[in-house]
PDB file of C-alpha atoms in Angstrom:
ATOM      1  CA  UNK S 968      -6.853  53.730  46.815  1.00 58.00           C
ATOM      2  CA  UNK S 969      -8.351  51.468  44.227  1.00 64.00           C
ATOM      3  CA  UNK S 970      -7.299  47.803  44.163  1.00 66.00           C
ATOM      4  CA  UNK S 971      -5.927  46.709  40.757  1.00 69.00           C
ATOM      5  CA  UNK S 972      -7.371  43.431  39.403  1.00 72.00           C
ATOM      6  CA  UNK S 973      -5.109  40.880  37.798  1.00 78.00           C
ATOM      7  CA  UNK S 974      -6.204  39.898  34.274  1.00 82.00           C
ATOM      8  CA  UNK S 975      -4.856  39.156  30.824  1.00 82.00           C
ATOM      9  CA  UNK S 976      -4.734  41.788  28.152  1.00 88.00           C
ATOM     10  CA  UNK S 977      -6.275  41.242  24.744  1.00 89.00           C
ATOM     11  CA  UNK S 978      -2.814  41.063  23.157  1.00 91.00           C
ATOM     12  CA  UNK S 979      -1.685  38.303  25.538  1.00 89.00           C
ATOM     13  CA  UNK S 980      -4.807  36.269  24.796  1.00 90.00           C
ATOM     14  CA  UNK S 981      -4.307  36.680  21.025  1.00 92.00           C
ATOM     15  CA  UNK S 982      -0.642  35.613  21.228  1.00 92.00           C
ATOM     16  CA  UNK S 983      -1.460  32.498  23.241  1.00 91.00           C
ATOM     17  CA  UNK S 984      -4.388  31.629  20.930  1.00 93.00           C
ATOM     18  CA  UNK S 985      -2.156  31.990  17.867  1.00 94.00           C
ATOM     19  CA  UNK S 986       0.525  29.737  19.363  1.00 93.00           C
ATOM     20  CA  UNK S 987      -2.055  27.068  20.258  1.00 93.00           C
ATOM     21  CA  UNK S 988      -3.553  27.229  16.730  1.00 93.00           C
ATOM     22  CA  UNK S 989      -0.103  26.838  15.130  1.00 92.00           C
ATOM     23  CA  UNK S 990       0.741  23.848  17.320  1.00 91.00           C
ATOM     24  CA  UNK S 991      -2.623  22.216  16.606  1.00 90.00           C
ATOM     25  CA  UNK S 992      -2.157  22.743  12.852  1.00 87.00           C
ATOM     26  CA  UNK S 993       1.317  21.199  12.936  1.00 86.00           C
ATOM     27  CA  UNK S 994       0.003  18.216  14.900  1.00 85.00           C
ATOM     28  CA  UNK S 995      -2.805  17.590  12.389  1.00 87.00           C
ATOM     29  CA  UNK S 996      -0.405  17.701   9.432  1.00 81.00           C
ATOM     30  CA  UNK S 997       2.028  15.349  11.194  1.00 82.00           C
ATOM     31  CA  UNK S 998      -0.784  12.942  12.075  1.00 89.00           C
ATOM     32  CA  UNK S 999      -1.977  12.796   8.464  1.00 85.00           C
ATOM     33  CA  UNK S1000       1.568  12.158   7.203  1.00 88.00           C
ATOM     34  CA  UNK S1001       2.129   9.405   9.764  1.00 91.00           C
ATOM     35  CA  UNK S1002      -1.136   7.733   8.685  1.00 91.00           C
ATOM     36  CA  UNK S1003      -0.009   7.758   5.036  1.00 91.00           C
ATOM     37  CA  UNK S1004       3.361   6.276   5.954  1.00 91.00           C
ATOM     38  CA  UNK S1005       1.662   3.609   8.049  1.00 94.00           C
ATOM     39  CA  UNK S1006      -0.663   2.594   5.202  1.00 93.00           C
ATOM     40  CA  UNK S1007       2.296   2.496   2.791  1.00 92.00           C
ATOM     41  CA  UNK S1008       4.236   0.250   5.182  1.00 93.00           C
ATOM     42  CA  UNK S1009       1.250  -2.126   5.329  1.00 95.00           C
ATOM     43  CA  UNK S1010       1.036  -2.151   1.526  1.00 92.00           C
ATOM     44  CA  UNK S1011       4.727  -3.047   1.224  1.00 91.00           C
ATOM     45  CA  UNK S1012       4.371  -5.795   3.842  1.00 93.00           C
ATOM     46  CA  UNK S1013       1.265  -7.173   2.094  1.00 93.00           C
ATOM     47  CA  UNK S1014       3.053  -7.282  -1.264  1.00 92.00           C
ATOM     48  CA  UNK S1015       6.009  -9.073   0.331  1.00 92.00           C
ATOM     49  CA  UNK S1016       3.614 -11.642   1.783  1.00 93.00           C
ATOM     50  CA  UNK S1017       1.994 -12.185  -1.636  1.00 93.00           C
ATOM     51  CA  UNK S1018       5.441 -12.309  -3.292  1.00 92.00           C
ATOM     52  CA  UNK S1019       6.583 -15.013  -0.863  1.00 92.00           C
ATOM     53  CA  UNK S1020       3.468 -17.084  -1.650  1.00 93.00           C
ATOM     54  CA  UNK S1021       4.084 -16.626  -5.385  1.00 94.00           C
ATOM     55  CA  UNK S1022       7.668 -17.841  -4.997  1.00 93.00           C
ATOM     56  CA  UNK S1023       6.498 -20.959  -3.121  1.00 94.00           C
ATOM     57  CA  UNK S1024       3.952 -21.571  -5.890  1.00 94.00           C
ATOM     58  CA  UNK S1025       6.670 -21.272  -8.558  1.00 94.00           C
ATOM     59  CA  UNK S1026       8.997 -23.494  -6.561  1.00 93.00           C
ATOM     60  CA  UNK S1027       6.380 -26.281  -6.544  1.00 93.00           C
ATOM     61  CA  UNK S1028       4.858 -25.791 -10.003  1.00 93.00           C
ATOM     62  CA  UNK S1029       7.752 -24.373 -12.056  1.00 93.00           C
ATOM     63  CA  UNK S1030       5.808 -21.287 -13.126  1.00 94.00           C
ATOM     64  CA  UNK S1031       3.730 -18.440 -11.677  1.00 94.00           C
ATOM     65  CA  UNK S1032      -0.084 -18.568 -11.563  1.00 94.00           C
ATOM     66  CA  UNK S1033      -2.131 -17.064 -14.383  1.00 92.00           C
ATOM     67  CA  UNK S1034      -4.066 -14.929 -11.946  1.00 89.00           C
ATOM     68  CA  UNK S1035      -4.159 -13.862  -8.337  1.00 88.00           C
ATOM     69  CA  UNK S1036      -7.418 -12.362  -7.198  1.00 85.00           C
ATOM     70  CA  UNK S1037      -6.378  -9.022  -5.738  1.00 82.00           C
ATOM     71  CA  UNK S1038      -9.912  -7.641  -5.942  1.00 78.00           C
ATOM     72  CA  UNK S1039     -10.756  -5.628  -2.888  1.00 79.00           C
ATOM     73  CA  UNK S1040     -12.911  -7.529  -0.404  1.00 75.00           C
ATOM     74  CA  UNK S1041     -12.440 -10.933  -2.066  1.00 73.00           C
ATOM     75  CA  UNK S1042     -11.520 -13.506   0.574  1.00 69.00           C
ATOM     76  CA  UNK S1043      -9.876 -15.964  -1.815  1.00 81.00           C
ATOM     77  CA  UNK S1044      -6.251 -16.930  -1.428  1.00 86.00           C
ATOM     78  CA  UNK S1045      -3.506 -18.472  -3.533  1.00 89.00           C
ATOM     79  CA  UNK S1046      -3.771 -22.218  -4.061  1.00 89.00           C
ATOM     80  CA  UNK S1047      -2.984 -24.765  -6.768  1.00 87.00           C
ATOM     81  CA  UNK S1048      -5.732 -27.149  -5.648  1.00 85.00           C
ATOM     82  CA  UNK S1049      -3.424 -29.371  -3.612  1.00 89.00           C
ATOM     83  CA  UNK S1050      -1.501 -26.748  -1.637  1.00 90.00           C
ATOM     84  CA  UNK S1051      -2.632 -23.437  -0.183  1.00 90.00           C
ATOM     85  CA  UNK S1052       0.182 -20.906  -0.362  1.00 91.00           C
ATOM     86  CA  UNK S1053      -1.750 -17.975   1.059  1.00 90.00           C
ATOM     87  CA  UNK S1054      -5.157 -18.493   2.651  1.00 89.00           C
ATOM     88  CA  UNK S1055      -6.324 -14.915   2.122  1.00 89.00           C
ATOM     89  CA  UNK S1056      -4.949 -12.231  -0.197  1.00 90.00           C
ATOM     90  CA  UNK S1057      -4.718  -9.077   1.949  1.00 91.00           C
ATOM     91  CA  UNK S1058      -6.686  -5.972   0.965  1.00 90.00           C
ATOM     92  CA  UNK S1059      -5.207  -2.522   0.490  1.00 91.00           C
ATOM     93  CA  UNK S1060      -5.714  -0.385   3.623  1.00 92.00           C
ATOM     94  CA  UNK S1061      -7.905   2.036   1.622  1.00 90.00           C
ATOM     95  CA  UNK S1062     -10.061  -0.652   0.026  1.00 86.00           C
ATOM     96  CA  UNK S1063     -12.223  -0.211  -2.129  1.00 85.00           C
ATOM     97  CA  UNK S1064     -10.602   2.984  -3.479  1.00 85.00           C
ATOM     98  CA  UNK S1065      -7.225   1.257  -3.873  1.00 86.00           C
ATOM     99  CA  UNK S1066      -6.304  -2.356  -4.596  1.00 87.00           C
ATOM    100  CA  UNK S1067      -3.262  -4.439  -5.475  1.00 89.00           C
ATOM    101  CA  UNK S1068      -2.298  -5.411  -9.013  1.00 88.00           C
ATOM    102  CA  UNK S1069      -0.899  -8.717 -10.317  1.00 88.00           C
ATOM    103  CA  UNK S1070       0.115  -9.524 -13.898  1.00 87.00           C
ATOM    104  CA  UNK S1071       1.877 -12.722 -15.024  1.00 90.00           C
ATOM    105  CA  UNK S1072       4.574 -12.255 -17.644  1.00 87.00           C
ATOM    106  CA  UNK S1073       5.346 -12.623 -20.475  1.00 88.00           C
ATOM    107  CA  UNK S1074       2.113 -11.189 -21.769  1.00 85.00           C
ATOM    108  CA  UNK S1075      -0.116 -13.954 -23.106  1.00 88.00           C
ATOM    109  CA  UNK S1076       1.454 -16.748 -21.083  1.00 92.00           C
ATOM    110  CA  UNK S1077      -0.882 -19.697 -20.485  1.00 94.00           C
ATOM    111  CA  UNK S1078       1.304 -22.202 -18.580  1.00 91.00           C
ATOM    112  CA  UNK S1079       0.782 -24.860 -21.259  1.00 91.00           C
ATOM    113  CA  UNK S1080       2.666 -23.620 -24.317  1.00 93.00           C
ATOM    114  CA  UNK S1081       4.088 -20.409 -22.862  1.00 94.00           C
ATOM    115  CA  UNK S1082       4.992 -20.513 -19.182  1.00 93.00           C
ATOM    116  CA  UNK S1083       4.580 -17.528 -16.879  1.00 92.00           C
ATOM    117  CA  UNK S1084       8.160 -17.111 -15.685  1.00 93.00           C
ATOM    118  CA  UNK S1085       7.864 -13.565 -14.387  1.00 90.00           C
ATOM    119  CA  UNK S1086       5.256 -11.233 -12.915  1.00 89.00           C
ATOM    120  CA  UNK S1087       4.574  -7.753 -11.695  1.00 87.00           C
ATOM    121  CA  UNK S1088       2.964  -7.096  -8.343  1.00 89.00           C
ATOM    122  CA  UNK S1089       2.079  -3.479  -7.655  1.00 87.00           C
ATOM    123  CA  UNK S1090       0.319  -1.013  -5.386  1.00 87.00           C
ATOM    124  CA  UNK S1091      -0.387   2.697  -5.175  1.00 86.00           C
ATOM    125  CA  UNK S1092       1.713   4.288  -2.426  1.00 88.00           C
ATOM    126  CA  UNK S1093       0.629   7.596  -0.949  1.00 87.00           C
ATOM    127  CA  UNK S1094       4.079   8.970  -0.082  1.00 82.00           C
ATOM    128  CA  UNK S1095       6.748   7.532  -2.398  1.00 72.00           C
ATOM    129  CA  UNK S1096       7.075   5.672  -5.655  1.00 67.00           C
ATOM    130  CA  UNK S1097       9.556   3.295  -7.245  1.00 62.00           C
ATOM    131  CA  UNK S1098       8.113   2.574 -10.685  1.00 64.00           C
ATOM    132  CA  UNK S1099       6.363   4.552 -13.349  1.00 58.00           C
ATOM    133  CA  UNK S1100       5.706   1.975 -16.072  1.00 56.00           C
ATOM    134  CA  UNK S1101       4.095  -1.339 -15.226  1.00 60.00           C
ATOM    135  CA  UNK S1102       4.131  -4.210 -17.725  1.00 51.00           C
ATOM    136  CA  UNK S1103       0.626  -5.424 -18.457  1.00 47.00           C
ATOM    137  CA  UNK S1104      -1.307  -2.543 -16.920  1.00 53.00           C
ATOM    138  CA  UNK S1105      -1.290   0.167 -14.342  1.00 61.00           C
ATOM    139  CA  UNK S1106      -4.519   0.207 -12.383  1.00 72.00           C
ATOM    140  CA  UNK S1107      -4.378   0.043  -8.606  1.00 76.00           C
ATOM    141  CA  UNK S1108      -7.783   1.567  -8.104  1.00 69.00           C
ATOM    142  CA  UNK S1109     -10.260   3.820  -9.792  1.00 68.00           C
ATOM    143  CA  UNK S1110      -8.104   6.580 -11.208  1.00 69.00           C
ATOM    144  CA  UNK S1111      -5.129   5.403  -9.137  1.00 73.00           C
ATOM    145  CA  UNK S1112      -2.117   4.345 -11.199  1.00 79.00           C
ATOM    146  CA  UNK S1113       0.282   1.946  -9.505  1.00 80.00           C
ATOM    147  CA  UNK S1114       3.572   3.503  -8.414  1.00 82.00           C
ATOM    148  CA  UNK S1115       5.227   0.727  -6.373  1.00 84.00           C
ATOM    149  CA  UNK S1116       6.279  -2.433  -8.204  1.00 83.00           C
ATOM    150  CA  UNK S1117       7.609  -5.750  -7.030  1.00 81.00           C
ATOM    151  CA  UNK S1118       8.727  -8.716  -9.112  1.00 78.00           C
ATOM    152  CA  UNK S1119      10.239 -12.139  -8.617  1.00 74.00           C
ATOM    153  CA  UNK S1120      12.862 -12.606  -5.924  1.00 55.00           C
ATOM    154  CA  UNK S1121      12.133  -9.191  -4.418  1.00 52.00           C
ATOM    155  CA  UNK S1122      13.156  -7.190  -7.500  1.00 60.00           C
ATOM    156  CA  UNK S1123      11.724  -3.695  -7.495  1.00 57.00           C
TER     157      UNK S1123
END
């Protein structure tokens, strides 16, 4: 009598391979989505940090600054010469493709005859959005319109 060897059939191998491929695909998609959500959370936290510095600036000066250098890779902060409100403006997590946007309002304010009493702070989120029209502009990167806006006192 011939001894029967134990082995897997081709069908069993194909079923197991298909299941492993499906699980790996689902894991890759989930990982990519989690990365996007993580970058968006950092963007929101960065904008809150900048907003807090802007509010301290306004509290001391009575108006918002004419500009905040949100250029990617620029290490400058927010200061009025006497006080430093934020030592370094944070960069977008996908710098230099994306960057943050700041615009003092009303348009044309100069803090001598017309005071900047409002502003828009914005970013491009990868997963959600809260604004579609941004006063003063809409560029949060090359070909990346801003879709998350923040204003004074945490207004969105």
